[in-house]
GROMACS .gro file of C-alpha atoms in nm:
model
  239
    1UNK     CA    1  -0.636  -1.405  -0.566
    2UNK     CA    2  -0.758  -1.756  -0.650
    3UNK     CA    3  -0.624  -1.943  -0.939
    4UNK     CA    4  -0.918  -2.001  -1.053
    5UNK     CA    5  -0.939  -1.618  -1.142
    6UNK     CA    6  -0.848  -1.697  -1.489
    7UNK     CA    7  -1.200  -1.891  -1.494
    8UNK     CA    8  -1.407  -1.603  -1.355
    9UNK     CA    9  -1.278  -1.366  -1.594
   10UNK     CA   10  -1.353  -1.575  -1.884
   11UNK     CA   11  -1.674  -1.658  -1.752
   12UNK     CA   12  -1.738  -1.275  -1.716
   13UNK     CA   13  -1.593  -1.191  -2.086
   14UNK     CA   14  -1.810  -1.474  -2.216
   15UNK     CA   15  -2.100  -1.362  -2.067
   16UNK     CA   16  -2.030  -0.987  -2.206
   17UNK     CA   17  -1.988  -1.099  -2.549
   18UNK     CA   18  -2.347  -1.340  -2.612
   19UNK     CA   19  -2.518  -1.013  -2.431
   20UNK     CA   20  -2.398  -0.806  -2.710
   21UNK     CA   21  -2.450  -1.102  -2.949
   22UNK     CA   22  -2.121  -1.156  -3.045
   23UNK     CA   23  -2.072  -1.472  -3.109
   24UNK     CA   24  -1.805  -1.517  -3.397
   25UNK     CA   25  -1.463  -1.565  -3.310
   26UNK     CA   26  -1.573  -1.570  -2.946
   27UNK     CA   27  -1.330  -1.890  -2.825
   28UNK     CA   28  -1.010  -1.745  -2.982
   29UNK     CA   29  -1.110  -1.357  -2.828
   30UNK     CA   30  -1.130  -1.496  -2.449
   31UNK     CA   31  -0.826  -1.713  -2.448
   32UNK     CA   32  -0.653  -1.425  -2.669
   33UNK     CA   33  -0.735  -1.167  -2.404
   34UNK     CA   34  -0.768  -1.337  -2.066
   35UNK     CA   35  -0.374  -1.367  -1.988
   36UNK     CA   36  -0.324  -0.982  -2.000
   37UNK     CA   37  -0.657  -0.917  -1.834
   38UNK     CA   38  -0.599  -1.145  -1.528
   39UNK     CA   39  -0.235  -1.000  -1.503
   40UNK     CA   40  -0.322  -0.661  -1.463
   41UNK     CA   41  -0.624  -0.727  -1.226
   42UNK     CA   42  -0.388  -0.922  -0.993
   43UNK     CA   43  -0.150  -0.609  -1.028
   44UNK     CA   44  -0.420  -0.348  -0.925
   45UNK     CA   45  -0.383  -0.140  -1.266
   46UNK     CA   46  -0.656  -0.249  -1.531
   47UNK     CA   47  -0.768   0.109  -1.631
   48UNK     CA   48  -0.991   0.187  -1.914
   49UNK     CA   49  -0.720   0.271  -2.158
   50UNK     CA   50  -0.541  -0.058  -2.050
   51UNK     CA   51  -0.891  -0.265  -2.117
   52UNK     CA   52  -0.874  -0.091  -2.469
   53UNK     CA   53  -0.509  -0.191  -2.557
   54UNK     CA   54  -0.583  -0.552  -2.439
   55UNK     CA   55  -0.895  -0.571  -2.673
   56UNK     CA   56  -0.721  -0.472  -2.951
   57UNK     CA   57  -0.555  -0.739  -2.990
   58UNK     CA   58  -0.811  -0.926  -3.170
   59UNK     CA   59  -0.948  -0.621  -3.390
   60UNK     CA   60  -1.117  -0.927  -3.611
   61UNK     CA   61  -1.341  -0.998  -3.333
   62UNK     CA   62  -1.491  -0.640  -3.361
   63UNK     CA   63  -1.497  -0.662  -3.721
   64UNK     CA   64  -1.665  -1.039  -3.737
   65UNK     CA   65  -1.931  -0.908  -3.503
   66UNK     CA   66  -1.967  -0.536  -3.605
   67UNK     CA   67  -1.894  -0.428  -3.261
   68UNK     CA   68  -1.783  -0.052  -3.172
   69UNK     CA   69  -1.454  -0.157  -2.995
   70UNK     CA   70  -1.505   0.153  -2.782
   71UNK     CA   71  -1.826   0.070  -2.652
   72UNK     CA   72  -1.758  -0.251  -2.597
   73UNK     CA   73  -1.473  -0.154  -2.378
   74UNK     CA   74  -1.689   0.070  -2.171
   75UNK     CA   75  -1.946  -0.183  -2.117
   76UNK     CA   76  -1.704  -0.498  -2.020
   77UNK     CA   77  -1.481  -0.263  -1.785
   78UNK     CA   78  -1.766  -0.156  -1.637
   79UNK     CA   79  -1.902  -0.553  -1.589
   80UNK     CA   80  -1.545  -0.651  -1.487
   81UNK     CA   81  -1.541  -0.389  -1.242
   82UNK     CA   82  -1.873  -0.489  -1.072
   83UNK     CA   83  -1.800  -0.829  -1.061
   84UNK     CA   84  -1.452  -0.867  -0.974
   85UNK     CA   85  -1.575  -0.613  -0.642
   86UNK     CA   86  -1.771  -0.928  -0.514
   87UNK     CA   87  -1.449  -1.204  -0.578
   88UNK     CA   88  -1.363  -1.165  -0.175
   89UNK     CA   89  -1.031  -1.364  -0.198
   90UNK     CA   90  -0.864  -1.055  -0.339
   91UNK     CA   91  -0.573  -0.971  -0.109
   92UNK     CA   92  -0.546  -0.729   0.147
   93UNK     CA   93  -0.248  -0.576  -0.001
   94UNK     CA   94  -0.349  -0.565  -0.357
   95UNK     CA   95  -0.677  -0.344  -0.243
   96UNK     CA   96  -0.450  -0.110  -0.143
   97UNK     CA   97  -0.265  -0.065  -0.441
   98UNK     CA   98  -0.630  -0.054  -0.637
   99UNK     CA   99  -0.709   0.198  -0.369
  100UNK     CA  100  -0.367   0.365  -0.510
  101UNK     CA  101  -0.488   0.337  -0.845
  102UNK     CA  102  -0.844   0.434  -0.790
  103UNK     CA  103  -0.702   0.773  -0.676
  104UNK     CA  104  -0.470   0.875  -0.910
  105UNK     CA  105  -0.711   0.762  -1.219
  106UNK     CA  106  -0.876   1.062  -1.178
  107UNK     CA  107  -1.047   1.060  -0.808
  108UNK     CA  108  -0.780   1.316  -0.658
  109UNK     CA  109  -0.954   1.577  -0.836
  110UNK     CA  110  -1.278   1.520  -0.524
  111UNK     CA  111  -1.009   1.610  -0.280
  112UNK     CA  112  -0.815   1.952  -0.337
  113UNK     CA  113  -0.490   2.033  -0.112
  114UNK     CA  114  -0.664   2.364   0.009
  115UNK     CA  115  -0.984   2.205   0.156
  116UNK     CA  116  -0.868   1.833   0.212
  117UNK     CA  117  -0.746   1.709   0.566
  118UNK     CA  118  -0.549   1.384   0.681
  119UNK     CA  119  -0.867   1.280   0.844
  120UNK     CA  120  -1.070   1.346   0.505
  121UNK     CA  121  -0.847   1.105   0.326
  122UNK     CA  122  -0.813   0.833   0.607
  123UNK     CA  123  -1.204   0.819   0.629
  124UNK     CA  124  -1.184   0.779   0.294
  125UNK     CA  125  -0.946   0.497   0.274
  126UNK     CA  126  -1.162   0.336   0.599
  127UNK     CA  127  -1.454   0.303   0.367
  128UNK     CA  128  -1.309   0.180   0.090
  129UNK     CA  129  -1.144  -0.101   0.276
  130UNK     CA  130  -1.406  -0.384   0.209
  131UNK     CA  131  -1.295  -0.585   0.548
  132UNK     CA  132  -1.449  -0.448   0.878
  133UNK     CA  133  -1.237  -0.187   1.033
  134UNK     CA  134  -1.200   0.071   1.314
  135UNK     CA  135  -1.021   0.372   1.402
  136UNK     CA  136  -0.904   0.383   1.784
  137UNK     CA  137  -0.766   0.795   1.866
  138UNK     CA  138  -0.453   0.828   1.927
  139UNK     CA  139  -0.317   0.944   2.253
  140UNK     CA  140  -0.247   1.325   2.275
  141UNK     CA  141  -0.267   1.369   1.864
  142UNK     CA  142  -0.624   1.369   1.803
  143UNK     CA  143  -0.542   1.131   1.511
  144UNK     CA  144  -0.703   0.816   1.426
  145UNK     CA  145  -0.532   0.464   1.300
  146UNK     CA  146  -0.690   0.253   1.105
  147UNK     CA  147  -0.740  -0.125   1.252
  148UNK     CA  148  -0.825  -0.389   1.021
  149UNK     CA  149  -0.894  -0.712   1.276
  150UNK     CA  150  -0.947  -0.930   1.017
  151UNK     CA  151  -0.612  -0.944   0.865
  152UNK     CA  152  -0.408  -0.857   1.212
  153UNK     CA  153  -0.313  -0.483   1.068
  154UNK     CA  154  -0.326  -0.121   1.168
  155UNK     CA  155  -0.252   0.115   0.873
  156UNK     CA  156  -0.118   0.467   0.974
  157UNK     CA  157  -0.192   0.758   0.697
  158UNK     CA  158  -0.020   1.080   0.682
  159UNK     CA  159   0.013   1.373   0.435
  160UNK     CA  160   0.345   1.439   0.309
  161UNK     CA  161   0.497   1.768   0.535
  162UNK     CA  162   0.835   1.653   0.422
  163UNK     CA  163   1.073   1.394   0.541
  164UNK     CA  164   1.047   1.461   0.913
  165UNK     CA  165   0.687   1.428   0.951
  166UNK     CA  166   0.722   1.110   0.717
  167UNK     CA  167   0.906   0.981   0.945
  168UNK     CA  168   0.749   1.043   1.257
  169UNK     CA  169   0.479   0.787   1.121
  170UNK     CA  170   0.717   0.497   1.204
  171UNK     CA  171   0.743   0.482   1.553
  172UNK     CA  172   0.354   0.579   1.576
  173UNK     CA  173   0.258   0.289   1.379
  174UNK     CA  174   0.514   0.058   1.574
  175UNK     CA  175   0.354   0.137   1.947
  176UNK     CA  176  -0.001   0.051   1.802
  177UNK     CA  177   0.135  -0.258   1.640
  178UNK     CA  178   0.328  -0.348   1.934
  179UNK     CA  179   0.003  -0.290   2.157
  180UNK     CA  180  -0.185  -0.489   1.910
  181UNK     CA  181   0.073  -0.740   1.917
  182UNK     CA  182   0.009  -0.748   1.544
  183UNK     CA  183   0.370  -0.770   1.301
  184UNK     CA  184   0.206  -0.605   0.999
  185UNK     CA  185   0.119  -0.281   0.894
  186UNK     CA  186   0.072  -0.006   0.628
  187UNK     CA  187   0.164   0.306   0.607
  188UNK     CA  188  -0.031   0.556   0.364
  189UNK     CA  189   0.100   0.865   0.229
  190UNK     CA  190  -0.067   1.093   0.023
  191UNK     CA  191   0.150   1.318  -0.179
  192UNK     CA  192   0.019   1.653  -0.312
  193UNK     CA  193   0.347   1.769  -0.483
  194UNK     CA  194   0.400   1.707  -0.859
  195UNK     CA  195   0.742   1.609  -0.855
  196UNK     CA  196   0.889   1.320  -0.713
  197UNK     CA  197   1.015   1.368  -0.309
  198UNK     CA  198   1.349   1.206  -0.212
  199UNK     CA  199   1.198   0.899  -0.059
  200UNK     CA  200   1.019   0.830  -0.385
  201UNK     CA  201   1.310   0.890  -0.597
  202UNK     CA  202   1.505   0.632  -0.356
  203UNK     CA  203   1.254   0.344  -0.338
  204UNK     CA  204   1.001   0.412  -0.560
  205UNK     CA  205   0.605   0.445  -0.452
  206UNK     CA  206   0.562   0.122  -0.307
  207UNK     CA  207   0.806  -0.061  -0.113
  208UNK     CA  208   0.850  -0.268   0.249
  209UNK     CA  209   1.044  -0.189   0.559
  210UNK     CA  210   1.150  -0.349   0.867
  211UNK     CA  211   1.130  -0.126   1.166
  212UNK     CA  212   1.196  -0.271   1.446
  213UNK     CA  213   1.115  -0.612   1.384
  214UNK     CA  214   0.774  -0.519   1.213
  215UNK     CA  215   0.692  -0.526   0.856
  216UNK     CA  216   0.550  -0.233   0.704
  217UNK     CA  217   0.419  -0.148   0.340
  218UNK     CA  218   0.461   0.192   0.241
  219UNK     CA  219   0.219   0.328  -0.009
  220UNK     CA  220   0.279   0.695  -0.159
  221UNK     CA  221  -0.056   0.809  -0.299
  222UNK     CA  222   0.024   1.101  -0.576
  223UNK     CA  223  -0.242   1.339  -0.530
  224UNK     CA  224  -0.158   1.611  -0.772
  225UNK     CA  225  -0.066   1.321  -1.037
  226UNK     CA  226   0.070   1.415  -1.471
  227UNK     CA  227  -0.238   1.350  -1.679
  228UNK     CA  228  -0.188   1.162  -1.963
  229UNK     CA  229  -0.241   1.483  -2.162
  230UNK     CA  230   0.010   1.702  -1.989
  231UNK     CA  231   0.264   1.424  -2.081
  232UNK     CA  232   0.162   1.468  -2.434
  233UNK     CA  233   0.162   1.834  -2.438
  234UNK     CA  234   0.512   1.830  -2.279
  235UNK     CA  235   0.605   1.564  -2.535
  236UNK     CA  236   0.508   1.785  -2.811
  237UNK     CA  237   0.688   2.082  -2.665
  238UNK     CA  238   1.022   1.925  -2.668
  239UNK     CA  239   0.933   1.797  -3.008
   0.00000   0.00000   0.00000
């Protein structure tokens, strides 16, 4: 992002807080809050419940303007979310990890294992991307890439079969990025099973690899993803 992203978000907090007339203690609230909110922006993970923890902070804010800190909330992540979709200089990369995010917040419940296909969830992905794209078929596969001109990338997406169809992905992304004579390129996986595979539990959900002289982010998208109420049920359980 910009530096300057510190300045939009304080313009856009600002601008929240004299709507809802809340004037007192407004100076100390935005440069109290601003630090965690730009962090997690520029990490792709500002969810509701992490808007909430930031804002409480500064509970005498609420109480100096008799705000409900729960509407509030609502109303600025809402603000912060239409706004911040305009700020174009967001990178490519950290779309897809709000992409990620998006997803597993709740949006995998529009796209059940049983009825949902690889091309489903690529189109998907295609129209999220804010930068122009394309999908060129694939030779003999009936599969589409994803081509994003603009930032010199192709993005392969696959469902997770297990580790050989993972990595059959490789070498398919390679020959389009070697025809495109582009160096970059992502590689989407969307994962339906609840616990961890191996290549998770080795490098995590998002990592880079060099194959064959080309860079490629992997992103695992967790499809079937623990709620934050099945960790507290299972919490209580061992309890």
């Amino acid at each position: 992002m910009h530096t300057d992203i510190d300045k939009t978000v304080i313009r856009i907090v600002q601008d929240y807080c004299f709507k809802n007339s809340a004037i007192n203690l407004i100076i100390e609230f935005v440069l109290t809050i601003t630090p965690s909110l730009v962090a997690s922006i520029e990490n792709g993970n500002l969810a509701l419940s992490d808007l909430r923890k930031i804002l409480q902070k500064r509970k005498d804010f609420f109480f100096a303007n008799d705000l409900d800190i729960n509407l509030f909330c609502k109303g600025l992540y809402k603000k912060l979310n239409y706004e911040l979709s305009f700020y174009a200089d967001i990178s490519f990369y950290k779309s897809i990890l709000i992409f990620k995010q998006k997803v597993e917040n709740g949006n995998f419940r529009g796209f059940p294992k049983a009825s949902t296909s690889e091309d489903t969830l690529r189109s998907t992905l295609s129209i999220y991307i804010q930068q122009e794209t394309f999908c060129e078929p694939r030779s003999g596969a009936g599969n589409n890439d994803i081509t994003v001109p603009t930032e010199k990338v192709i993005i392969e997406t696959k469902l997770w079969k297990g580790n050989e169809y993972y990595n059959s992905g490789f070498p398919e992304l390679n020959d389009y990025l070697k025809k495109a004579n582009y160096n970059e390129g992502y590689y989407i996986v969307f994962d339906y099973n609840k616990k961890p595979n191996k290549v998770i539990q080795e490098n995590g959900e998002v990592f880079d690899k060099q194959y064959e002289g080309k860079l490629i982010h992997i992103f695992f998208v967790i499809m079937n993803p623990v709620t934050p109420s099945q960790l507290y049920k299972t919490s209580k359980e061992k309890s």
